[in-house]
Coordinates of C-alpha atoms in Angstrom, one line a residue:
M1 CA 57.4 -3.1 -114.4
P2 CA 54.1 -0.8 -113.2
S3 CA 54.4 -0.1 -109.6
T4 CA 51.3 1.2 -107.0
S5 CA 51.1 4.6 -105.0
S6 CA 49.9 2.5 -101.6
Q7 CA 51.1 -0.1 -99.0
P8 CA 48.7 -2.9 -99.2
E9 CA 46.6 -5.0 -95.2
S10 CA 49.4 -7.8 -94.9
S11 CA 45.6 -9.6 -95.8
Q12 CA 46.0 -8.8 -99.6
L13 CA 48.8 -10.5 -99.8
P14 CA 48.5 -13.5 -102.3
S15 CA 49.9 -16.9 -101.1
L16 CA 52.6 -17.2 -103.6
S17 CA 55.9 -17.8 -104.3
Y18 CA 57.5 -14.0 -104.3
R19 CA 59.9 -12.3 -105.4
L20 CA 61.6 -9.3 -104.1
V21 CA 62.7 -6.5 -106.2
F22 CA 64.7 -3.3 -105.8
P23 CA 64.4 -0.4 -108.3
C24 CA 67.8 0.5 -109.6
Q25 CA 67.7 4.0 -108.9
S26 CA 66.9 3.7 -104.9
T27 CA 70.5 2.0 -103.4
Q28 CA 72.0 5.3 -103.1
R29 CA 69.0 6.5 -100.0
D30 CA 69.7 7.4 -96.9
Q31 CA 71.9 4.3 -94.9
Q32 CA 69.7 3.6 -92.6
S33 CA 66.3 3.1 -94.6
F34 CA 65.0 0.4 -96.6
P35 CA 65.0 1.2 -100.8
F36 CA 61.7 0.3 -102.5
L37 CA 60.8 -2.9 -101.5
F38 CA 58.6 -5.2 -104.3
F39 CA 56.8 -9.2 -103.1
A40 CA 56.2 -9.4 -106.8
P41 CA 54.4 -13.4 -107.2
C42 CA 56.3 -15.8 -109.6
L43 CA 53.8 -16.8 -111.5
K44 CA 52.2 -13.2 -111.5
Y45 CA 53.8 -9.4 -112.8
N46 CA 51.6 -7.1 -110.8
E47 CA 54.0 -5.4 -108.1
I48 CA 52.7 -4.4 -104.7
L49 CA 54.8 -1.5 -103.4
L50 CA 54.8 -1.7 -99.6
E51 CA 56.9 1.5 -99.0
D52 CA 59.3 4.5 -100.7
I53 CA 61.3 4.3 -97.5
M54 CA 61.3 2.4 -94.7
P55 CA 63.5 3.3 -91.1
S56 CA 65.2 1.3 -89.2
S57 CA 62.8 1.7 -86.1
F58 CA 59.9 0.6 -89.4
L59 CA 61.3 -3.4 -88.3
H60 CA 61.9 -2.9 -84.3
L61 CA 64.9 -5.3 -83.9
D62 CA 66.5 -2.7 -81.3
G63 CA 68.0 -5.0 -78.7
L64 CA 67.6 -8.4 -80.7
H65 CA 70.2 -10.8 -80.5
V66 CA 71.3 -12.1 -83.7
F67 CA 73.3 -15.0 -84.9
I68 CA 74.8 -14.4 -88.1
T69 CA 76.9 -17.7 -89.6
G70 CA 79.3 -17.1 -93.1
A71 CA 80.1 -13.4 -91.4
A72 CA 83.6 -13.3 -92.7
G73 CA 82.0 -13.0 -96.6
N74 CA 80.7 -10.0 -98.3
I75 CA 77.2 -10.8 -97.4
G76 CA 77.8 -12.1 -94.3
S77 CA 79.8 -9.0 -93.7
R78 CA 77.2 -6.2 -94.8
A79 CA 75.1 -8.4 -93.2
V80 CA 76.2 -8.1 -89.4
Q81 CA 76.6 -4.6 -90.6
E82 CA 72.9 -4.3 -91.1
F83 CA 71.5 -5.3 -87.9
L84 CA 74.2 -3.1 -85.9
D85 CA 72.6 -0.5 -87.5
Q86 CA 69.0 -1.5 -86.6
G87 CA 70.4 -1.6 -83.4
C88 CA 71.1 -5.3 -82.5
R89 CA 73.4 -7.4 -80.4
V90 CA 75.3 -9.3 -82.7
T91 CA 77.2 -12.4 -82.7
A92 CA 79.5 -13.1 -85.7
H93 CA 80.2 -16.8 -86.6
D94 CA 82.7 -17.9 -89.5
V95 CA 85.7 -20.3 -89.6
K96 CA 87.6 -17.6 -90.7
P97 CA 88.4 -14.1 -89.1
A98 CA 85.7 -10.9 -90.3
E99 CA 87.1 -7.7 -90.6
L100 CA 84.5 -6.2 -89.1
D101 CA 82.9 -2.4 -88.0
I102 CA 84.2 -2.0 -84.0
S103 CA 82.3 1.4 -83.7
N104 CA 79.4 -1.0 -82.2
S105 CA 82.1 -3.4 -80.7
D106 CA 79.9 -3.8 -77.0
R107 CA 76.9 -5.2 -79.3
L108 CA 79.2 -7.3 -81.6
H109 CA 80.3 -11.0 -80.4
A110 CA 83.1 -12.6 -83.5
V111 CA 83.3 -15.9 -82.9
V112 CA 85.6 -17.8 -85.3
R113 CA 85.0 -21.6 -85.1
E114 CA 83.8 -25.0 -86.9
T115 CA 80.6 -25.3 -88.2
S116 CA 80.0 -29.0 -89.5
F117 CA 80.4 -30.8 -85.8
E118 CA 77.7 -30.4 -83.7
K119 CA 79.7 -30.1 -80.3
D120 CA 81.5 -27.3 -81.8
F121 CA 78.2 -25.3 -83.1
R122 CA 77.0 -25.9 -80.2
S123 CA 79.6 -24.6 -78.3
S124 CA 79.5 -21.2 -80.0
M125 CA 75.3 -20.9 -79.0
E126 CA 76.3 -21.2 -75.7
E127 CA 79.5 -18.3 -76.0
A128 CA 76.9 -16.6 -77.9
Q129 CA 74.1 -16.5 -75.4
N130 CA 76.5 -16.4 -72.3
R131 CA 77.6 -12.9 -73.8
F132 CA 73.6 -11.7 -75.0
G133 CA 71.4 -13.6 -73.7
P134 CA 68.4 -15.9 -76.2
I135 CA 69.1 -15.9 -79.3
N136 CA 66.1 -14.2 -81.2
I137 CA 67.1 -14.5 -84.8
L138 CA 69.7 -17.1 -86.9
V139 CA 70.8 -16.0 -90.1
A140 CA 72.1 -19.3 -91.8
N141 CA 74.1 -17.6 -94.7
V142 CA 75.2 -20.3 -97.5
S143 CA 78.1 -20.0 -97.9
V144 CA 79.8 -22.1 -100.9
S145 CA 78.3 -21.6 -104.8
E146 CA 80.8 -22.8 -107.7
E147 CA 78.9 -20.6 -110.6
N148 CA 82.4 -19.5 -111.4
S149 CA 83.6 -22.7 -112.6
G150 CA 80.9 -23.1 -114.8
Y151 CA 80.8 -26.1 -115.3
P152 CA 77.4 -28.1 -116.3
I153 CA 75.9 -30.3 -114.7
W154 CA 77.1 -33.0 -116.5
S155 CA 80.7 -31.7 -116.3
L156 CA 80.3 -31.2 -112.6
P157 CA 82.9 -32.9 -110.7
V158 CA 81.5 -35.2 -107.8
D159 CA 84.0 -33.8 -105.3
V160 CA 83.1 -30.4 -106.0
W161 CA 79.3 -30.9 -105.6
D162 CA 80.2 -33.0 -102.3
R163 CA 82.4 -30.3 -101.1
T164 CA 79.4 -27.6 -102.0
Y165 CA 76.6 -29.7 -100.4
R166 CA 78.5 -30.6 -97.2
V167 CA 79.2 -26.6 -96.5
N168 CA 75.8 -25.7 -97.5
A169 CA 73.3 -28.7 -96.7
R170 CA 74.8 -29.9 -93.4
D171 CA 76.5 -27.0 -91.6
T172 CA 72.9 -25.1 -91.9
Y173 CA 71.3 -27.9 -90.8
I174 CA 73.2 -28.0 -87.8
A175 CA 72.9 -24.0 -87.5
I176 CA 68.9 -24.1 -87.8
K177 CA 69.1 -27.7 -85.1
Q178 CA 71.1 -26.0 -82.6
F179 CA 69.0 -23.0 -83.1
L180 CA 66.4 -24.3 -82.2
L181 CA 67.4 -26.4 -79.1
A182 CA 69.0 -23.3 -77.8
A183 CA 65.5 -21.5 -78.6
K184 CA 63.5 -24.1 -77.0
F185 CA 66.0 -24.2 -73.8
A186 CA 65.7 -20.6 -73.2
Q187 CA 62.3 -20.5 -73.4
E188 CA 62.1 -23.7 -70.4
N189 CA 64.1 -21.1 -68.5
L190 CA 62.1 -19.0 -69.2
E191 CA 59.2 -20.6 -67.0
N192 CA 58.2 -21.5 -71.2
K193 CA 57.8 -18.3 -71.7
E194 CA 58.1 -18.1 -75.8
L195 CA 60.9 -15.8 -76.7
E196 CA 60.2 -12.8 -78.9
N197 CA 60.7 -12.2 -82.9
L198 CA 61.9 -15.8 -83.3
S199 CA 62.5 -16.0 -87.0
I200 CA 65.3 -17.4 -89.4
V201 CA 66.4 -16.6 -92.1
I202 CA 68.7 -18.3 -95.0
A203 CA 70.7 -16.4 -97.5
A204 CA 71.3 -18.7 -100.0
N205 CA 73.2 -18.9 -102.8
G206 CA 70.6 -19.6 -105.4
R207 CA 71.8 -22.7 -107.0
G208 CA 71.3 -26.9 -107.0
S209 CA 69.3 -27.5 -103.2
F210 CA 69.9 -24.2 -102.1
S211 CA 68.1 -22.4 -105.7
Q212 CA 64.6 -20.4 -104.5
T213 CA 62.8 -23.9 -106.0
G214 CA 64.9 -26.1 -103.7
L215 CA 64.3 -24.3 -100.9
Q216 CA 60.7 -23.5 -101.5
Y217 CA 59.6 -26.7 -102.2
G218 CA 62.0 -28.6 -99.8
L219 CA 63.9 -27.3 -96.2
L220 CA 61.5 -24.4 -95.9
K221 CA 58.0 -26.7 -96.6
E222 CA 59.2 -28.2 -94.2
L223 CA 60.4 -26.4 -91.4
K224 CA 57.2 -23.8 -91.3
S225 CA 55.5 -26.3 -89.4
E226 CA 57.6 -28.0 -87.5
I227 CA 58.8 -24.7 -86.0
L228 CA 55.7 -23.7 -84.8
Q229 CA 56.2 -26.5 -82.3
V230 CA 59.2 -24.4 -80.4
N231 CA 57.4 -21.1 -80.9
R232 CA 53.9 -20.5 -82.4
K233 CA 55.3 -17.2 -83.6
A234 CA 58.5 -18.8 -85.1
R235 CA 59.2 -17.9 -88.8
I236 CA 61.4 -19.4 -91.6
N237 CA 62.3 -17.4 -94.9
S238 CA 65.2 -18.0 -97.4
V239 CA 66.2 -14.6 -99.3
V240 CA 68.3 -15.7 -102.8
P241 CA 70.2 -13.6 -104.8
G242 CA 69.3 -12.7 -108.7
W243 CA 71.7 -10.5 -110.4
L244 CA 74.1 -9.0 -108.2
D245 CA 76.4 -6.4 -108.1
N246 CA 79.7 -7.2 -105.7
T247 CA 81.4 -4.4 -105.8
S248 CA 84.5 -6.0 -104.1
S249 CA 84.9 -8.3 -107.4
N250 CA 87.3 -8.1 -110.1
E251 CA 85.8 -6.7 -113.4
G252 CA 86.0 -9.9 -114.8
D253 CA 84.1 -11.7 -112.1
S254 CA 80.6 -10.0 -113.3
I255 CA 79.0 -10.1 -116.5
S256 CA 77.8 -6.6 -115.8
R257 CA 77.3 -4.3 -112.8
R258 CA 74.7 -1.4 -114.3
K259 CA 71.6 -1.2 -112.4
A260 CA 72.5 -4.2 -110.6
V261 CA 71.5 -4.9 -106.7
G262 CA 74.3 -5.0 -104.4
P263 CA 75.2 -6.8 -101.2
N264 CA 73.7 -3.9 -99.4
D265 CA 70.1 -4.6 -100.7
F266 CA 70.8 -8.2 -100.1
A267 CA 71.3 -7.7 -96.6
R268 CA 68.3 -5.0 -96.0
A269 CA 65.9 -8.2 -97.4
I270 CA 67.6 -10.1 -94.9
A271 CA 66.7 -8.0 -91.6
F272 CA 63.6 -7.4 -93.5
L273 CA 62.1 -10.9 -93.4
S274 CA 63.8 -11.7 -89.5
S275 CA 61.0 -8.9 -89.0
H276 CA 57.6 -10.2 -87.3
H277 CA 56.5 -6.9 -87.1
A278 CA 57.6 -6.1 -90.8
A279 CA 57.3 -9.5 -92.2
G280 CA 55.2 -11.3 -89.2
H281 CA 53.0 -13.0 -92.3
I282 CA 55.8 -14.0 -94.4
T283 CA 56.6 -17.5 -93.5
G284 CA 58.1 -20.3 -95.5
E285 CA 59.0 -18.4 -98.6
C286 CA 61.7 -18.3 -100.7
L287 CA 62.9 -14.4 -102.5
A288 CA 64.7 -13.6 -104.9
V289 CA 66.2 -9.9 -104.3
D290 CA 67.1 -8.7 -107.9
T291 CA 66.1 -5.4 -110.6
Q292 CA 66.4 -5.9 -114.2
M293 CA 69.5 -9.6 -114.0
E294 CA 72.2 -7.2 -114.9
G295 CA 76.0 -8.3 -113.0
R296 CA 75.9 -10.9 -111.4
L297 CA 77.1 -11.8 -107.9
I298 CA 80.2 -14.3 -107.9
W299 CA 81.8 -15.9 -104.7
K300 CA 85.3 -16.0 -105.5
A301 CA 87.5 -19.3 -104.4
N302 CA 89.4 -17.1 -101.6
E303 CA 86.1 -16.9 -99.6
V304 CA 85.4 -20.1 -99.4
V305 CA 87.7 -21.1 -96.3
K306 CA 88.6 -24.3 -94.9
I307 CA 87.5 -26.0 -91.9
S308 CA 89.4 -24.7 -89.0
E309 CA 90.1 -25.6 -85.5
P310 CA 87.8 -23.7 -82.4
S311 CA 88.6 -20.7 -81.6
S312 CA 86.6 -17.5 -80.4
S313 CA 87.4 -13.6 -79.4
V314 CA 85.3 -10.6 -79.0
M315 CA 86.2 -8.4 -82.1
Q316 CA 88.6 -5.3 -80.7
S317 CA 90.0 -3.6 -83.0
I318 CA 90.6 -4.1 -86.7
S319 CA 94.4 -4.1 -86.6
R320 CA 94.3 -7.4 -84.2
P321 CA 92.2 -9.5 -86.2
I322 CA 90.9 -13.1 -84.7
S323 CA 93.6 -16.2 -85.2
Q324 CA 93.1 -19.0 -87.5
P325 CA 94.4 -22.0 -85.7
T326 CA 94.3 -24.9 -87.7
R327 CA 92.0 -28.3 -86.8
N328 CA 93.5 -31.6 -86.0
K329 CA 95.5 -33.5 -88.8
I330 CA 94.8 -36.2 -90.3
R331 CA 97.7 -37.8 -92.2
V332 CA 96.9 -40.0 -95.4
A333 CA 98.9 -42.8 -95.7
V334 CA 97.9 -44.5 -99.6
S335 CA 99.9 -47.7 -100.5
I336 CA 99.8 -50.4 -103.4
D337 CA 100.5 -53.3 -103.2
L338 CA 102.6 -54.5 -106.6
D339 CA 102.2 -58.7 -106.1
A340 CA 101.7 -59.1 -110.5
V341 CA 102.0 -62.4 -111.2
S342 CA 103.6 -63.9 -107.7
G343 CA 100.2 -63.4 -106.0
W344 CA 99.2 -66.4 -107.8
L345 CA 102.6 -68.3 -107.2
G346 CA 101.9 -67.9 -103.0
T347 CA 99.3 -67.1 -101.0
G348 CA 96.9 -67.3 -104.2
Y349 CA 98.4 -69.8 -105.4
S350 CA 95.8 -73.3 -106.5
P351 CA 95.9 -76.3 -108.4
E352 CA 93.2 -75.3 -110.4
N353 CA 95.2 -71.9 -111.2
V354 CA 95.0 -71.3 -114.9
L355 CA 96.4 -69.1 -117.6
A356 CA 93.5 -66.6 -117.4
D357 CA 94.2 -66.3 -113.5
Y358 CA 97.9 -65.7 -114.5
S359 CA 97.0 -63.4 -117.4
A360 CA 95.7 -60.7 -114.2
G361 CA 98.7 -60.4 -113.1
F362 CA 100.4 -59.7 -116.0
F363 CA 97.9 -57.3 -116.6
A364 CA 98.9 -55.6 -113.2
A365 CA 102.5 -55.1 -113.6
R366 CA 102.2 -53.4 -117.8
V367 CA 98.5 -52.0 -117.4
G368 CA 97.9 -51.3 -113.9
V369 CA 101.3 -49.7 -112.8
P370 CA 100.8 -47.3 -115.6
R371 CA 97.4 -46.4 -115.4
L372 CA 98.2 -45.6 -111.0
L373 CA 101.0 -43.7 -111.8
N374 CA 99.5 -41.7 -114.2
M375 CA 96.9 -41.5 -111.9
L376 CA 98.9 -40.3 -108.8
K377 CA 100.3 -37.8 -110.8
R378 CA 97.6 -36.4 -112.0
V379 CA 96.1 -35.7 -108.4
G380 CA 100.0 -34.7 -107.6
I381 CA 100.6 -37.5 -104.6
A382 CA 102.8 -39.7 -106.6
D383 CA 106.0 -39.0 -104.5
K384 CA 103.7 -38.7 -101.6
V385 CA 103.2 -42.9 -101.5
T386 CA 104.7 -45.6 -101.2
W387 CA 104.8 -49.1 -103.3
F388 CA 104.9 -52.6 -101.7
I389 CA 106.9 -54.5 -104.6
P390 CA 107.3 -58.4 -104.1
G391 CA 111.3 -59.1 -105.1
H392 CA 109.5 -61.3 -108.2
S393 CA 107.4 -58.6 -109.3
A394 CA 110.6 -56.2 -109.1
E395 CA 112.8 -59.1 -111.3
S396 CA 110.4 -60.0 -113.6
F397 CA 108.8 -56.4 -114.4
P398 CA 112.2 -54.1 -114.2
Q399 CA 110.5 -51.6 -116.7
E400 CA 107.6 -51.3 -114.7
V401 CA 109.0 -51.1 -111.9
Q402 CA 111.7 -48.2 -113.1
Q403 CA 108.8 -46.1 -113.7
V404 CA 107.6 -46.7 -110.2
V405 CA 110.9 -46.2 -108.1
A406 CA 111.1 -42.5 -110.5
S407 CA 108.0 -41.1 -109.5
G408 CA 109.9 -40.5 -105.7
C409 CA 107.6 -43.0 -104.3
E410 CA 108.8 -45.0 -101.4
I411 CA 109.9 -48.3 -101.5
G412 CA 108.9 -50.8 -99.3
L413 CA 109.5 -55.0 -99.0
H414 CA 106.2 -57.4 -100.1
G415 CA 107.9 -61.0 -100.1
Y416 CA 109.0 -62.4 -102.7
A417 CA 106.7 -64.4 -104.3
H418 CA 103.8 -63.4 -101.8
E419 CA 104.3 -66.4 -99.8
G420 CA 102.5 -66.3 -96.5
A421 CA 104.8 -66.2 -93.3
Y422 CA 102.7 -69.3 -91.4
S423 CA 104.2 -72.0 -94.8
L424 CA 107.7 -70.9 -94.1
T425 CA 110.1 -71.9 -91.9
V426 CA 111.9 -69.7 -90.2
Q427 CA 115.0 -70.1 -91.5
Q428 CA 112.8 -69.9 -95.5
E429 CA 111.5 -65.8 -94.5
R430 CA 115.0 -64.8 -93.1
D431 CA 116.5 -65.8 -96.9
I432 CA 113.4 -64.8 -98.0
L433 CA 114.2 -61.1 -96.6
E434 CA 117.5 -61.2 -97.2
R435 CA 117.8 -61.5 -101.1
C436 CA 114.1 -58.6 -100.8
I437 CA 116.8 -56.5 -98.5
Q438 CA 119.2 -56.7 -101.5
I439 CA 116.8 -56.3 -104.2
A440 CA 115.4 -53.0 -103.4
T441 CA 118.8 -51.8 -101.9
K442 CA 120.1 -52.4 -105.9
L443 CA 116.5 -50.9 -107.0
T444 CA 116.5 -47.5 -105.3
G445 CA 120.3 -46.7 -103.6
K446 CA 119.3 -47.4 -100.5
R447 CA 118.0 -50.1 -98.1
P448 CA 114.3 -50.3 -97.1
I449 CA 112.8 -49.5 -94.2
G450 CA 109.3 -50.3 -94.5
Y451 CA 107.3 -54.0 -94.8
R452 CA 104.5 -55.2 -95.4
A453 CA 103.6 -59.2 -95.1
P454 CA 101.3 -61.0 -98.3
L455 CA 97.8 -60.9 -96.9
Y456 CA 98.7 -59.3 -93.9
Q457 CA 100.3 -62.9 -93.0
V458 CA 102.7 -62.1 -90.1
R459 CA 103.9 -63.9 -87.0
E460 CA 106.1 -63.2 -84.4
S461 CA 109.0 -64.7 -86.0
T462 CA 108.6 -62.0 -89.0
L463 CA 108.8 -59.1 -86.5
D464 CA 111.5 -60.7 -84.7
L465 CA 113.1 -60.6 -88.0
L466 CA 112.2 -56.9 -89.1
E467 CA 113.5 -55.5 -85.6
E468 CA 116.9 -57.5 -86.3
Y469 CA 117.2 -56.5 -89.9
G470 CA 116.8 -52.8 -88.6
F471 CA 113.0 -52.2 -90.1
E472 CA 111.5 -49.1 -89.1
Y473 CA 107.7 -50.0 -89.6
D474 CA 105.5 -52.5 -90.5
A475 CA 102.6 -52.6 -92.3
S476 CA 100.5 -55.8 -91.6
L477 CA 98.4 -55.2 -88.2
T478 CA 95.3 -53.8 -87.1
D479 CA 95.5 -53.2 -83.0
H480 CA 94.1 -49.8 -84.3
D481 CA 92.4 -48.9 -86.6
S482 CA 93.7 -45.4 -87.0
H483 CA 96.2 -44.7 -85.3
P484 CA 99.6 -46.4 -85.4
F485 CA 101.2 -48.7 -82.6
F486 CA 104.0 -50.0 -81.8
A487 CA 104.4 -54.0 -82.7
P488 CA 103.6 -56.4 -79.8
R489 CA 106.0 -58.4 -78.4
R490 CA 103.6 -60.7 -76.5
P491 CA 103.7 -64.9 -76.8
P492 CA 102.3 -67.0 -79.8
L493 CA 98.3 -67.8 -78.8
Q494 CA 97.6 -71.5 -78.4
P495 CA 94.8 -72.6 -80.3
I496 CA 92.0 -74.3 -78.5
D497 CA 92.4 -78.2 -78.1
Y498 CA 89.1 -80.0 -78.0
T499 CA 90.0 -83.1 -77.1
K500 CA 91.0 -82.4 -73.9
P501 CA 89.3 -80.6 -70.8
A502 CA 87.9 -77.1 -70.7
S503 CA 90.4 -76.3 -67.6
S504 CA 93.4 -76.4 -69.9
W505 CA 92.8 -73.8 -72.6
M506 CA 90.0 -71.7 -70.0
H507 CA 93.3 -69.4 -69.7
P508 CA 94.0 -65.2 -70.6
I509 CA 96.3 -64.2 -72.6
P510 CA 99.8 -64.9 -70.8
P511 CA 102.3 -61.6 -69.8
P512 CA 104.9 -60.8 -70.7
S513 CA 108.0 -63.1 -69.1
K514 CA 110.4 -61.6 -66.9
D515 CA 112.8 -61.8 -69.6
Q516 CA 110.4 -59.3 -71.7
P517 CA 108.6 -57.3 -69.3
Q518 CA 107.6 -55.1 -72.2
D519 CA 105.3 -56.1 -74.3
R520 CA 105.9 -53.6 -77.2
R521 CA 109.1 -53.6 -79.7
P522 CA 110.8 -50.6 -81.3
L523 CA 108.9 -51.6 -84.6
V524 CA 105.9 -49.2 -85.9
E525 CA 103.3 -50.8 -86.6
V526 CA 101.4 -48.5 -89.2
P527 CA 97.5 -50.0 -89.2
C528 CA 96.5 -52.2 -92.9
N529 CA 93.6 -54.6 -93.5
Y530 CA 90.9 -55.5 -96.0
Y531 CA 88.4 -52.6 -95.2
M532 CA 91.5 -50.4 -96.8
E533 CA 92.0 -52.0 -99.8
D534 CA 89.9 -53.0 -102.6
M535 CA 91.3 -56.3 -103.8
T536 CA 89.1 -57.9 -101.7
P537 CA 85.1 -56.8 -102.6
M538 CA 86.6 -55.4 -105.7
Q539 CA 88.0 -58.2 -107.7
F540 CA 87.1 -62.1 -108.4
L541 CA 90.0 -64.4 -107.7
P542 CA 88.4 -68.1 -108.3
H543 CA 90.4 -69.4 -106.2
V544 CA 90.4 -67.6 -102.8
H545 CA 87.5 -67.9 -101.1
N546 CA 87.6 -64.5 -99.4
S547 CA 87.3 -62.9 -103.0
H548 CA 84.0 -61.1 -104.0
G549 CA 84.9 -58.7 -107.1
Y550 CA 81.4 -57.7 -108.0
V551 CA 81.3 -55.3 -105.2
D552 CA 80.0 -51.2 -106.6
V553 CA 82.9 -49.9 -106.6
R554 CA 80.2 -46.7 -105.4
T555 CA 79.8 -48.6 -101.9
I556 CA 84.0 -49.0 -101.6
E557 CA 84.2 -45.5 -102.2
Q558 CA 80.8 -44.5 -99.4
M559 CA 82.9 -47.5 -96.9
W560 CA 85.9 -45.3 -96.9
R561 CA 84.1 -41.8 -96.7
D562 CA 82.1 -43.0 -94.1
R563 CA 85.5 -43.7 -92.2
F564 CA 87.1 -41.2 -92.9
L565 CA 84.4 -38.7 -92.0
W566 CA 83.8 -41.0 -88.8
I567 CA 87.7 -40.4 -87.2
R568 CA 87.8 -36.7 -88.7
E569 CA 85.4 -35.7 -86.2
H570 CA 86.1 -38.5 -83.4
E571 CA 89.8 -39.3 -83.4
E572 CA 93.2 -36.4 -82.4
N573 CA 95.7 -36.7 -85.1
P574 CA 95.0 -39.8 -87.1
I575 CA 95.8 -41.6 -89.9
F576 CA 93.8 -42.5 -92.9
A577 CA 94.5 -45.1 -94.9
M578 CA 93.9 -46.7 -98.4
L579 CA 95.7 -49.8 -100.1
M580 CA 95.3 -50.3 -103.7
H581 CA 96.6 -53.2 -106.4
P582 CA 97.4 -52.4 -110.3
D583 CA 95.3 -55.9 -110.4
T584 CA 92.3 -54.3 -109.3
S585 CA 92.5 -50.5 -108.4
G586 CA 94.2 -50.3 -112.5
M587 CA 90.8 -51.6 -113.9
A588 CA 88.9 -49.4 -116.2
H589 CA 85.9 -49.5 -113.9
V590 CA 87.9 -49.2 -110.9
I591 CA 90.7 -46.5 -110.9
G592 CA 88.0 -43.5 -112.2
M593 CA 86.6 -44.2 -108.4
V594 CA 90.2 -44.2 -106.5
E595 CA 90.9 -40.7 -108.5
R596 CA 87.6 -39.5 -107.4
M597 CA 87.4 -40.3 -103.7
I598 CA 92.0 -38.9 -103.6
R599 CA 89.7 -35.8 -104.5
W600 CA 87.5 -36.0 -102.5
V601 CA 90.5 -36.2 -99.5
Q602 CA 92.1 -33.8 -100.8
S603 CA 89.1 -31.1 -100.6
W604 CA 89.6 -31.0 -96.9
G605 CA 93.2 -28.3 -97.6
G606 CA 95.0 -28.1 -94.2
E607 CA 93.3 -30.7 -92.4
V608 CA 94.9 -33.4 -94.3
E609 CA 97.9 -34.4 -95.5
F610 CA 99.5 -37.3 -98.1
M611 CA 102.5 -38.6 -96.5
Q612 CA 104.5 -41.4 -97.3
T613 CA 104.1 -44.8 -94.5
G614 CA 108.2 -44.4 -93.6
D615 CA 107.4 -40.7 -92.5
I616 CA 104.1 -41.5 -90.9
A617 CA 105.8 -44.0 -88.8
R618 CA 108.6 -41.7 -87.9
W619 CA 106.6 -38.7 -86.8
W620 CA 104.4 -40.9 -84.7
R621 CA 107.3 -43.1 -83.1
E622 CA 109.1 -39.9 -82.3
D623 CA 106.1 -38.5 -80.5
N624 CA 105.6 -41.7 -78.8
W625 CA 108.8 -43.8 -78.3
T626 CA 110.2 -43.8 -74.6
E627 CA 113.2 -46.3 -74.1

């Protein structure tokens, strides 16, 4: 491409989308200088040469405070060094430690902290301002790209898209929001004097919502006007990579390195756009940094880090990296109720049940069970789940149940024929419990420790029996929805008798009796309810009043994700329960959603741990039980 030999006035720059081009021979010039810069309109190919070599003083960034996210990555670390070379004070922010040059440690502050929560990012901003004063420049380094996976759009897994969107879009939004709020607050403290050189540069990965088109006509278009309400000279721009050379990559990670732009060039482009003096006439633009498109920077899997718990430190030396504490742990309890035909005999019985209804029970055992087992093996959690199996199912479908036992899972009790406790006498409850203990012990070689009441119909006598027979936990109640708790020991609640005077039933819950001062049992309750299960919304049971069956699986998937995200942000060491039935989750249109949901939960990495329900109960009891 031809070039001109003189720099135009800023007013001559066309109002178009620009591409930043680096001639391939310029990258070896003085490290304190910029290589040749060309702004080439995307719709035209005439080039405008800005400067042969621009010294650091050209940017006039000395003394400004720059906040850089994703500072531990290849691009982020180069940007940190570039701004330090420009004389800036730099806060380097990431969710993992970064090895940086500490020769400028008096102007470098490193923060290792979460990015997904506003409160954590706000704390990072406050810490940065306490260290170096108001923040002038935000470099939002978008850090996740799945380019190395090679997925075409029709093969791109939803969980990969969700993870990329969560880190790239959501974290960038939080960073920009908190930066602008910090700027407003700082200017108010300066008696509404506007901060110098207030600018935002988004360093994007060039794919999806953060491609050149997505940024140019989406985020930048909206924000370039809004930020003027904060500061009349505020600017926002973005840089996306064209074809880059990543010298730290393996040979197979790049198509070609010959004549390719390096990360240092990309960092210099970020610094250029951040400068009001050099680029004050540019806002709302997305610049592609490339040369002849020979060699592409590919982000590696080990550069995409998991979320970590807030921590911060001032960088002292490379030999003493910042530690990376773990985040809040979410224990995931996946359980399956293998009701099969028994569901139609007990709580699901109706005199109007027909052969087609019972057929669904056979489907559950003979089709749903193998499908779920294969799916659980695919996602690697077959031995980390609990199957609650009625005695009737164990004896009626021994081959399928033996496959379940062979998977290494935990086996819990679930009645014999899925009978509801309120339909039984206490003696019947005892007889059923004893028979089911025998069946499960023979099946697995060890005595069961867990129980779930059919249709959650547990009553006080049921809890008495479970305690008497040495059970460690029940999974039928929901005094809490995301933490285990001890089963209650309280008198049965009495319904209101409206035939009697109101004064006879206007009383609070009675306190425990004197001979039973404690209102809790040693039996742990692992919470579960209709909102954590699949069957009620997604399977039609003709004669059961609370079934639906025609709810879109994506509605349930989104509800489960919303629940996960809320407890992740607001609860300390919570549990996340998912309950399935082979009748429901074994159906062809449901099982794909369940697998997708499990993989999405797994995408949170070290924040989550899949555990058998019994292990969760033991963990919680050890930390909370006192005599």
